[in-house]
Amino acid sequence: MKTLFAFSVLTAAMLSLTAASSAQESAAASPLEIAVTYNAQHAMSTGNHSFWLQEGAIELHHRFYRGLGMVASVTGGHVGGDGVTTSPLNTVTTVFGPRYTISTDKDRLAFFGEGLIGEVDGFRSSFPSGSGSTPILTNGVISSANGFALQVGGGLDLRLGHHLAFRPIQANWLRTQLPNGSSNKQDTMQLGAGLVFRLGR
């Protein structure tokens, strides 16, 4: 519910920004972009077991001054546990922040880099309920937790038409802070691809 509220606020803010900038800029102004992507996130458990979360993401992006713009993104992920050494994990990551885009003639190719911050929510899993870097076994486990999220990365968009582009690659480094009975930090790599829809001009 918290994530839905945060994304709703971000969406309203970006739509307001789009309306304001459209009134001030020329006909060459960048339209609002909505990207829908499939991501695979590579992570390590505290027992050094490597696994991949399967994710779907939706993001809003608007360039308001040359190549500079703002992004709001929500990503949902899932991985099943083996029932013995690992638990299933479900996550929703909500981040926002600046993006800089370098485009070729008529935006046929667009390279972008971004740095986003926000929150990660983990649920239907097992998180140690003790605090600090040393696990406290008597405190047991909880099924949900949330923490800070930082996402840094970039990608490439290939324009297919006036209102459609293909994103063949997006690569991000993602740091999250969920309880794990150790450092309570996770550093993961996201790889994704999808479609970008352009609204407006």
Short mmCIF file of C-alpha atoms in Angstrom, two decimals:
data_model
loop_
_atom_site.label_atom_id
_atom_site.label_comp_id
_atom_site.label_asym_id
_atom_site.label_seq_id
_atom_site.Cartn_x
_atom_site.Cartn_y
_atom_site.Cartn_z
CA MET A 1 0.00 0.00 0.00
CA LYS A 2 2.90 2.30 0.85
CA THR A 3 4.52 1.54 -2.51
CA LEU A 4 1.29 2.21 -4.40
CA PHE A 5 0.88 5.55 -2.64
CA ALA A 6 4.49 6.55 -3.38
CA PHE A 7 4.15 5.67 -7.06
CA SER A 8 0.85 7.56 -7.28
CA VAL A 9 2.53 10.68 -5.85
CA LEU A 10 5.43 10.33 -8.27
CA THR A 11 3.09 9.86 -11.21
CA ALA A 12 1.11 12.98 -10.30
CA ALA A 13 4.32 14.98 -9.90
CA MET A 14 5.68 13.89 -13.27
CA LEU A 15 2.39 14.58 -15.07
CA SER A 16 2.36 18.07 -13.55
CA LEU A 17 5.95 18.57 -14.68
CA THR A 18 5.04 17.41 -18.18
CA ALA A 19 2.13 19.86 -18.40
CA ALA A 20 4.22 22.76 -17.12
CA SER A 21 7.14 22.10 -19.43
CA SER A 22 4.87 21.55 -22.44
CA ALA A 23 3.49 25.03 -21.96
CA GLN A 24 6.99 26.54 -21.94
CA GLU A 25 8.93 24.51 -24.48
CA SER A 26 8.83 24.39 -28.27
CA ALA A 27 7.24 21.75 -30.45
CA ALA A 28 10.48 19.75 -30.20
CA ALA A 29 9.87 19.06 -26.51
CA SER A 30 10.29 15.46 -25.39
CA PRO A 31 7.06 13.51 -24.76
CA LEU A 32 6.29 11.53 -21.63
CA GLU A 33 7.70 8.00 -21.93
CA ILE A 34 6.34 4.83 -20.34
CA ALA A 35 8.67 1.82 -20.39
CA VAL A 36 7.60 -1.75 -19.66
CA THR A 37 10.50 -4.16 -19.17
CA TYR A 38 11.35 -7.70 -18.15
CA ASN A 39 14.35 -7.90 -15.81
CA ALA A 40 16.54 -10.62 -14.39
CA GLN A 41 18.30 -9.73 -11.12
CA HIS A 42 21.37 -11.71 -10.05
CA ALA A 43 21.85 -11.94 -6.29
CA MET A 44 23.63 -13.96 -3.60
CA SER A 45 22.10 -15.36 -0.42
CA THR A 46 23.93 -15.19 2.93
CA GLY A 47 25.00 -18.81 2.35
CA ASN A 48 26.70 -17.74 -0.92
CA HIS A 49 24.00 -19.36 -3.04
CA SER A 50 23.59 -17.54 -6.34
CA PHE A 51 20.05 -16.99 -7.63
CA TRP A 52 18.08 -14.91 -10.16
CA LEU A 53 14.92 -12.96 -9.39
CA GLN A 54 12.48 -12.73 -12.31
CA GLU A 55 11.12 -9.19 -12.48
CA GLY A 56 8.71 -6.93 -14.30
CA ALA A 57 9.08 -3.15 -14.24
CA ILE A 58 7.18 -0.05 -15.30
CA GLU A 59 8.73 3.42 -15.40
CA LEU A 60 7.78 6.97 -16.28
CA HIS A 61 10.35 9.31 -17.81
CA HIS A 62 10.22 12.91 -19.01
CA ARG A 63 13.04 15.07 -20.37
CA PHE A 64 12.47 18.64 -19.32
CA TYR A 65 15.77 20.34 -20.26
CA ARG A 66 17.93 19.08 -23.12
CA GLY A 67 18.99 15.57 -22.11
CA LEU A 68 18.12 15.96 -18.43
CA GLY A 69 14.95 14.33 -17.15
CA MET A 70 13.30 12.60 -14.20
CA VAL A 71 12.37 8.94 -13.82
CA ALA A 72 9.97 7.10 -11.50
CA SER A 73 10.15 3.31 -11.56
CA VAL A 74 8.40 0.38 -9.84
CA THR A 75 9.84 -3.15 -10.14
CA GLY A 76 8.28 -6.35 -8.82
CA GLY A 77 10.40 -9.49 -8.46
CA HIS A 78 10.01 -13.12 -7.40
CA VAL A 79 12.18 -16.17 -6.82
CA GLY A 80 11.06 -19.48 -5.33
CA GLY A 81 12.98 -21.18 -2.53
CA ASP A 82 14.12 -24.79 -2.49
CA GLY A 83 12.40 -25.36 0.86
CA VAL A 84 15.65 -26.49 2.54
CA THR A 85 18.41 -23.87 2.40
CA THR A 86 16.63 -20.91 0.81
CA SER A 87 13.26 -19.22 1.22
CA PRO A 88 11.10 -17.71 -1.52
CA LEU A 89 11.46 -13.97 -1.95
CA ASN A 90 9.09 -11.35 -3.35
CA THR A 91 10.13 -7.72 -3.73
CA VAL A 92 8.71 -4.38 -4.87
CA THR A 93 11.31 -1.67 -5.48
CA THR A 94 10.15 1.94 -5.95
CA VAL A 95 12.83 4.44 -7.00
CA PHE A 96 13.01 7.87 -8.62
CA GLY A 97 15.62 10.42 -9.62
CA PRO A 98 17.48 12.05 -12.52
CA ARG A 99 18.35 10.56 -15.91
CA TYR A 100 20.56 12.04 -18.60
CA THR A 101 19.95 11.01 -22.23
CA ILE A 102 22.22 11.43 -25.25
CA SER A 103 20.31 11.08 -28.52
CA THR A 104 21.32 10.77 -32.15
CA ASP A 105 19.52 12.59 -34.98
CA LYS A 106 15.73 12.48 -34.47
CA ASP A 107 16.12 10.23 -31.38
CA ARG A 108 16.71 7.09 -33.45
CA LEU A 109 19.21 5.98 -30.80
CA ALA A 110 19.07 7.18 -27.21
CA PHE A 111 21.74 6.28 -24.63
CA PHE A 112 20.91 7.07 -21.00
CA GLY A 113 22.43 6.93 -17.54
CA GLU A 114 20.63 7.43 -14.23
CA GLY A 115 20.94 7.46 -10.45
CA LEU A 116 17.75 6.65 -8.52
CA ILE A 117 16.85 6.29 -4.84
CA GLY A 118 13.81 4.95 -3.02
CA GLU A 119 12.55 1.96 -1.07
CA VAL A 120 12.48 -1.82 -1.38
CA ASP A 121 9.72 -3.93 0.20
CA GLY A 122 10.31 -7.65 0.72
CA PHE A 123 7.42 -9.96 1.59
CA ARG A 124 6.32 -13.62 1.75
CA SER A 125 9.85 -14.59 2.71
CA SER A 126 11.99 -15.05 5.86
CA PHE A 127 13.95 -12.12 7.32
CA PRO A 128 15.87 -12.22 10.64
CA SER A 129 14.12 -10.00 13.17
CA GLY A 130 17.32 -9.23 15.14
CA SER A 131 19.17 -5.97 14.53
CA GLY A 132 22.84 -5.35 13.86
CA SER A 133 25.42 -7.34 11.92
CA THR A 134 25.27 -10.42 14.20
CA PRO A 135 22.20 -12.69 13.90
CA ILE A 136 20.20 -13.13 17.11
CA LEU A 137 18.56 -16.53 16.75
CA THR A 138 16.17 -16.09 19.66
CA ASN A 139 14.50 -13.19 17.88
CA GLY A 140 13.19 -15.48 15.16
CA VAL A 141 12.14 -14.36 11.69
CA ILE A 142 9.58 -12.06 10.11
CA SER A 143 7.82 -12.51 6.76
CA SER A 144 8.16 -8.93 5.48
CA ALA A 145 10.61 -6.04 5.72
CA ASN A 146 11.49 -2.80 3.92
CA GLY A 147 14.56 -0.64 3.51
CA PHE A 148 16.50 1.86 1.43
CA ALA A 149 17.20 1.22 -2.27
CA LEU A 150 19.81 2.81 -4.57
CA GLN A 151 19.87 2.06 -8.31
CA VAL A 152 22.59 3.24 -10.72
CA GLY A 153 22.79 2.24 -14.36
CA GLY A 154 21.88 2.97 -17.94
CA GLY A 155 20.64 1.57 -21.22
CA LEU A 156 19.84 2.04 -24.89
CA ASP A 157 16.56 2.77 -26.70
CA LEU A 158 16.06 2.12 -30.43
CA ARG A 159 13.24 4.13 -31.98
CA LEU A 160 10.79 2.00 -33.99
CA GLY A 161 8.18 4.67 -34.72
CA HIS A 162 6.90 8.03 -33.57
CA HIS A 163 5.34 6.56 -30.41
CA LEU A 164 7.33 3.35 -29.90
CA ALA A 165 10.91 2.35 -29.08
CA PHE A 166 12.64 -0.94 -28.25
CA ARG A 167 14.99 -1.17 -25.27
CA PRO A 168 17.39 -4.05 -26.06
CA ILE A 169 19.46 -3.60 -22.92
CA GLN A 170 19.29 -1.89 -19.55
CA ALA A 171 21.90 -2.71 -16.90
CA ASN A 172 21.70 -1.53 -13.28
CA TRP A 173 23.61 -1.98 -10.07
CA LEU A 174 21.08 -2.15 -7.23
CA ARG A 175 21.87 -1.83 -3.53
CA THR A 176 19.11 -2.67 -1.06
CA GLN A 177 19.02 -2.80 2.72
CA LEU A 178 16.90 -5.71 3.91
CA PRO A 179 17.60 -7.77 7.06
CA ASN A 180 19.71 -10.85 6.28
CA GLY A 181 21.38 -11.67 9.61
CA SER A 182 24.71 -10.41 8.33
CA SER A 183 25.49 -7.01 6.77
CA ASN A 184 21.80 -6.25 6.07
CA LYS A 185 22.86 -5.04 2.62
CA GLN A 186 22.46 -6.58 -0.82
CA ASP A 187 24.38 -5.65 -3.98
CA THR A 188 22.83 -7.07 -7.13
CA MET A 189 23.00 -6.71 -10.91
CA GLN A 190 19.86 -6.16 -13.00
CA LEU A 191 19.67 -6.88 -16.74
CA GLY A 192 16.51 -5.95 -18.62
CA ALA A 193 14.83 -5.33 -21.97
CA GLY A 194 11.41 -4.13 -23.11
CA LEU A 195 9.32 -1.55 -24.91
CA VAL A 196 9.04 2.22 -24.52
CA PHE A 197 5.79 4.01 -25.35
CA ARG A 198 5.84 7.76 -26.07
CA LEU A 199 2.78 9.84 -25.25
CA GLY A 200 2.12 13.26 -26.70
CA ARG A 201 3.80 14.75 -29.75
#
